[in-house]
């Protein structure tokens, strides 16, 4: 079942459909659907969607190096991004603290293996 295309105008630009508008601004359709329910207008919904920055998109600085995302930093240090997100969530700490903690733990674990 396909829905009828509804044109939408935001920021003075008219799009043939909500999907086209979402593609233009790089917004996920499900994100738009969730925000538009609570927003006063399409303009405000668009502003909210564009101002939202997920954890995976936030810049991370570790040991003087800056990474464009948690995923990129995790890959650089050979960590599983899921482990980083879990540590952030469980301990309510920053990405930088979580990554540093996981690096320290890995380093201490590898020293223990060498000494055995």
PDB file of C-alpha atoms in Angstrom:
ATOM      1  CA  UNK A   1       0.000   0.000   0.000  1.00  0.00           C
ATOM      2  CA  UNK A   2       1.437   3.342  -0.961  1.00  0.00           C
ATOM      3  CA  UNK A   3       0.417   6.640   0.512  1.00  0.00           C
ATOM      4  CA  UNK A   4      -0.567   9.702  -1.414  1.00  0.00           C
ATOM      5  CA  UNK A   5       2.324  12.090  -1.896  1.00  0.00           C
ATOM      6  CA  UNK A   6       1.737  15.271   0.029  1.00  0.00           C
ATOM      7  CA  UNK A   7       3.776  18.307  -0.895  1.00  0.00           C
ATOM      8  CA  UNK A   8       5.438  20.185   1.926  1.00  0.00           C
ATOM      9  CA  UNK A   9       6.957  23.642   2.105  1.00  0.00           C
ATOM     10  CA  UNK A  10       9.686  24.445   4.594  1.00  0.00           C
ATOM     11  CA  UNK A  11      12.159  27.301   4.621  1.00  0.00           C
ATOM     12  CA  UNK A  12      10.524  28.687   1.499  1.00  0.00           C
ATOM     13  CA  UNK A  13      11.180  25.571  -0.561  1.00  0.00           C
ATOM     14  CA  UNK A  14       8.399  23.257  -1.729  1.00  0.00           C
ATOM     15  CA  UNK A  15       9.050  19.530  -1.964  1.00  0.00           C
ATOM     16  CA  UNK A  16       6.863  17.035  -3.820  1.00  0.00           C
ATOM     17  CA  UNK A  17       6.725  14.811  -0.739  1.00  0.00           C
ATOM     18  CA  UNK A  18       7.839  14.547   2.865  1.00  0.00           C
ATOM     19  CA  UNK A  19      10.290  11.841   1.789  1.00  0.00           C
ATOM     20  CA  UNK A  20      11.864  14.207  -0.741  1.00  0.00           C
ATOM     21  CA  UNK A  21      12.219  16.882   1.944  1.00  0.00           C
ATOM     22  CA  UNK A  22      13.799  14.383   4.340  1.00  0.00           C
ATOM     23  CA  UNK A  23      16.281  13.257   1.676  1.00  0.00           C
ATOM     24  CA  UNK A  24      17.157  16.882   0.873  1.00  0.00           C
ATOM     25  CA  UNK A  25      17.974  17.702   4.509  1.00  0.00           C
ATOM     26  CA  UNK A  26      19.457  14.301   5.372  1.00  0.00           C
ATOM     27  CA  UNK A  27      16.803  13.469   7.954  1.00  0.00           C
ATOM     28  CA  UNK A  28      15.576   9.959   8.590  1.00  0.00           C
ATOM     29  CA  UNK A  29      11.886   9.589   7.848  1.00  0.00           C
ATOM     30  CA  UNK A  30      11.186   7.921  11.195  1.00  0.00           C
ATOM     31  CA  UNK A  31      12.960  10.800  12.994  1.00  0.00           C
ATOM     32  CA  UNK A  32      10.748  13.270  11.098  1.00  0.00           C
ATOM     33  CA  UNK A  33       7.591  11.327  11.930  1.00  0.00           C
ATOM     34  CA  UNK A  34       8.453  11.319  15.640  1.00  0.00           C
ATOM     35  CA  UNK A  35       9.304  15.015  15.778  1.00  0.00           C
ATOM     36  CA  UNK A  36       6.423  16.342  13.669  1.00  0.00           C
ATOM     37  CA  UNK A  37       3.912  14.832  16.126  1.00  0.00           C
ATOM     38  CA  UNK A  38       5.204  17.124  18.875  1.00  0.00           C
ATOM     39  CA  UNK A  39       6.223  20.192  16.886  1.00  0.00           C
ATOM     40  CA  UNK A  40       4.006  23.218  16.376  1.00  0.00           C
ATOM     41  CA  UNK A  41       4.818  23.448  12.678  1.00  0.00           C
ATOM     42  CA  UNK A  42       6.893  21.809   9.949  1.00  0.00           C
ATOM     43  CA  UNK A  43       9.419  24.660  10.306  1.00  0.00           C
ATOM     44  CA  UNK A  44       9.940  23.920  14.011  1.00  0.00           C
ATOM     45  CA  UNK A  45      10.052  20.182  13.324  1.00  0.00           C
ATOM     46  CA  UNK A  46      12.764  20.712  10.726  1.00  0.00           C
ATOM     47  CA  UNK A  47      14.769  22.893  13.124  1.00  0.00           C
ATOM     48  CA  UNK A  48      14.524  20.197  15.807  1.00  0.00           C
ATOM     49  CA  UNK A  49      15.549  17.465  13.388  1.00  0.00           C
ATOM     50  CA  UNK A  50      18.510  19.449  12.095  1.00  0.00           C
ATOM     51  CA  UNK A  51      19.697  20.472  15.567  1.00  0.00           C
ATOM     52  CA  UNK A  52      19.615  16.902  16.855  1.00  0.00           C
ATOM     53  CA  UNK A  53      23.015  15.321  17.015  1.00  0.00           C
ATOM     54  CA  UNK A  54      23.092  11.667  17.960  1.00  0.00           C
ATOM     55  CA  UNK A  55      25.913  10.265  20.025  1.00  0.00           C
ATOM     56  CA  UNK A  56      27.279   8.545  16.968  1.00  0.00           C
ATOM     57  CA  UNK A  57      27.670  11.911  15.224  1.00  0.00           C
ATOM     58  CA  UNK A  58      29.390  13.782  18.075  1.00  0.00           C
ATOM     59  CA  UNK A  59      33.077  14.580  17.857  1.00  0.00           C
ATOM     60  CA  UNK A  60      35.276  12.753  20.361  1.00  0.00           C
ATOM     61  CA  UNK A  61      38.708  13.857  21.613  1.00  0.00           C
ATOM     62  CA  UNK A  62      41.030  11.248  23.123  1.00  0.00           C
ATOM     63  CA  UNK A  63      44.667  11.857  24.031  1.00  0.00           C
ATOM     64  CA  UNK A  64      44.773  15.044  21.942  1.00  0.00           C
ATOM     65  CA  UNK A  65      43.307  13.356  18.851  1.00  0.00           C
ATOM     66  CA  UNK A  66      39.868  14.337  17.553  1.00  0.00           C
ATOM     67  CA  UNK A  67      37.573  11.849  15.852  1.00  0.00           C
ATOM     68  CA  UNK A  68      34.371  12.623  13.970  1.00  0.00           C
ATOM     69  CA  UNK A  69      32.380   9.989  15.874  1.00  0.00           C
ATOM     70  CA  UNK A  70      32.409   7.384  18.618  1.00  0.00           C
ATOM     71  CA  UNK A  71      32.512   4.716  15.919  1.00  0.00           C
ATOM     72  CA  UNK A  72      35.623   6.240  14.322  1.00  0.00           C
ATOM     73  CA  UNK A  73      37.393   6.571  17.692  1.00  0.00           C
ATOM     74  CA  UNK A  74      36.444   3.014  18.621  1.00  0.00           C
ATOM     75  CA  UNK A  75      37.832   1.682  15.353  1.00  0.00           C
ATOM     76  CA  UNK A  76      41.081   3.604  15.801  1.00  0.00           C
ATOM     77  CA  UNK A  77      41.647   2.119  19.258  1.00  0.00           C
ATOM     78  CA  UNK A  78      40.419  -1.352  18.270  1.00  0.00           C
ATOM     79  CA  UNK A  79      37.348  -1.213  20.503  1.00  0.00           C
ATOM     80  CA  UNK A  80      33.856  -2.503  19.868  1.00  0.00           C
ATOM     81  CA  UNK A  81      31.572   0.585  19.553  1.00  0.00           C
ATOM     82  CA  UNK A  82      28.813  -1.324  21.344  1.00  0.00           C
ATOM     83  CA  UNK A  83      31.090  -1.679  24.373  1.00  0.00           C
ATOM     84  CA  UNK A  84      31.658   2.073  24.354  1.00  0.00           C
ATOM     85  CA  UNK A  85      27.914   2.849  24.118  1.00  0.00           C
ATOM     86  CA  UNK A  86      27.167   0.338  26.888  1.00  0.00           C
ATOM     87  CA  UNK A  87      29.762   1.900  29.185  1.00  0.00           C
ATOM     88  CA  UNK A  88      28.385   5.404  28.475  1.00  0.00           C
ATOM     89  CA  UNK A  89      24.852   4.270  29.218  1.00  0.00           C
ATOM     90  CA  UNK A  90      25.549   2.184  32.333  1.00  0.00           C
ATOM     91  CA  UNK A  91      27.960   4.566  34.015  1.00  0.00           C
ATOM     92  CA  UNK A  92      26.538   7.876  32.718  1.00  0.00           C
ATOM     93  CA  UNK A  93      29.964   9.031  31.540  1.00  0.00           C
ATOM     94  CA  UNK A  94      31.226  10.818  28.446  1.00  0.00           C
ATOM     95  CA  UNK A  95      32.437   9.029  25.336  1.00  0.00           C
ATOM     96  CA  UNK A  96      35.963  10.185  26.105  1.00  0.00           C
ATOM     97  CA  UNK A  97      35.832   8.666  29.603  1.00  0.00           C
ATOM     98  CA  UNK A  98      34.319   5.417  28.321  1.00  0.00           C
ATOM     99  CA  UNK A  99      36.944   4.971  25.607  1.00  0.00           C
ATOM    100  CA  UNK A 100      39.804   5.853  27.952  1.00  0.00           C
ATOM    101  CA  UNK A 101      38.471   3.393  30.524  1.00  0.00           C
ATOM    102  CA  UNK A 102      38.181   0.589  27.975  1.00  0.00           C
ATOM    103  CA  UNK A 103      41.700   1.286  26.668  1.00  0.00           C
ATOM    104  CA  UNK A 104      43.089   1.217  30.229  1.00  0.00           C
ATOM    105  CA  UNK A 105      41.260  -2.017  31.010  1.00  0.00           C
ATOM    106  CA  UNK A 106      42.521  -3.635  27.813  1.00  0.00           C
ATOM    107  CA  UNK A 107      46.077  -2.527  28.554  1.00  0.00           C
ATOM    108  CA  UNK A 108      45.950  -3.877  32.126  1.00  0.00           C
ATOM    109  CA  UNK A 109      44.437  -7.156  30.875  1.00  0.00           C
ATOM    110  CA  UNK A 110      47.232  -7.569  28.332  1.00  0.00           C
ATOM    111  CA  UNK A 111      49.895  -6.879  31.030  1.00  0.00           C
ATOM    112  CA  UNK A 112      48.303  -9.572  33.210  1.00  0.00           C
ATOM    113  CA  UNK A 113      48.558 -12.072  30.346  1.00  0.00           C
ATOM    114  CA  UNK A 114      52.242 -11.250  29.794  1.00  0.00           C
ATOM    115  CA  UNK A 115      53.128 -11.672  33.478  1.00  0.00           C
ATOM    116  CA  UNK A 116      51.500 -15.116  33.694  1.00  0.00           C
TER     117      UNK A 116
END
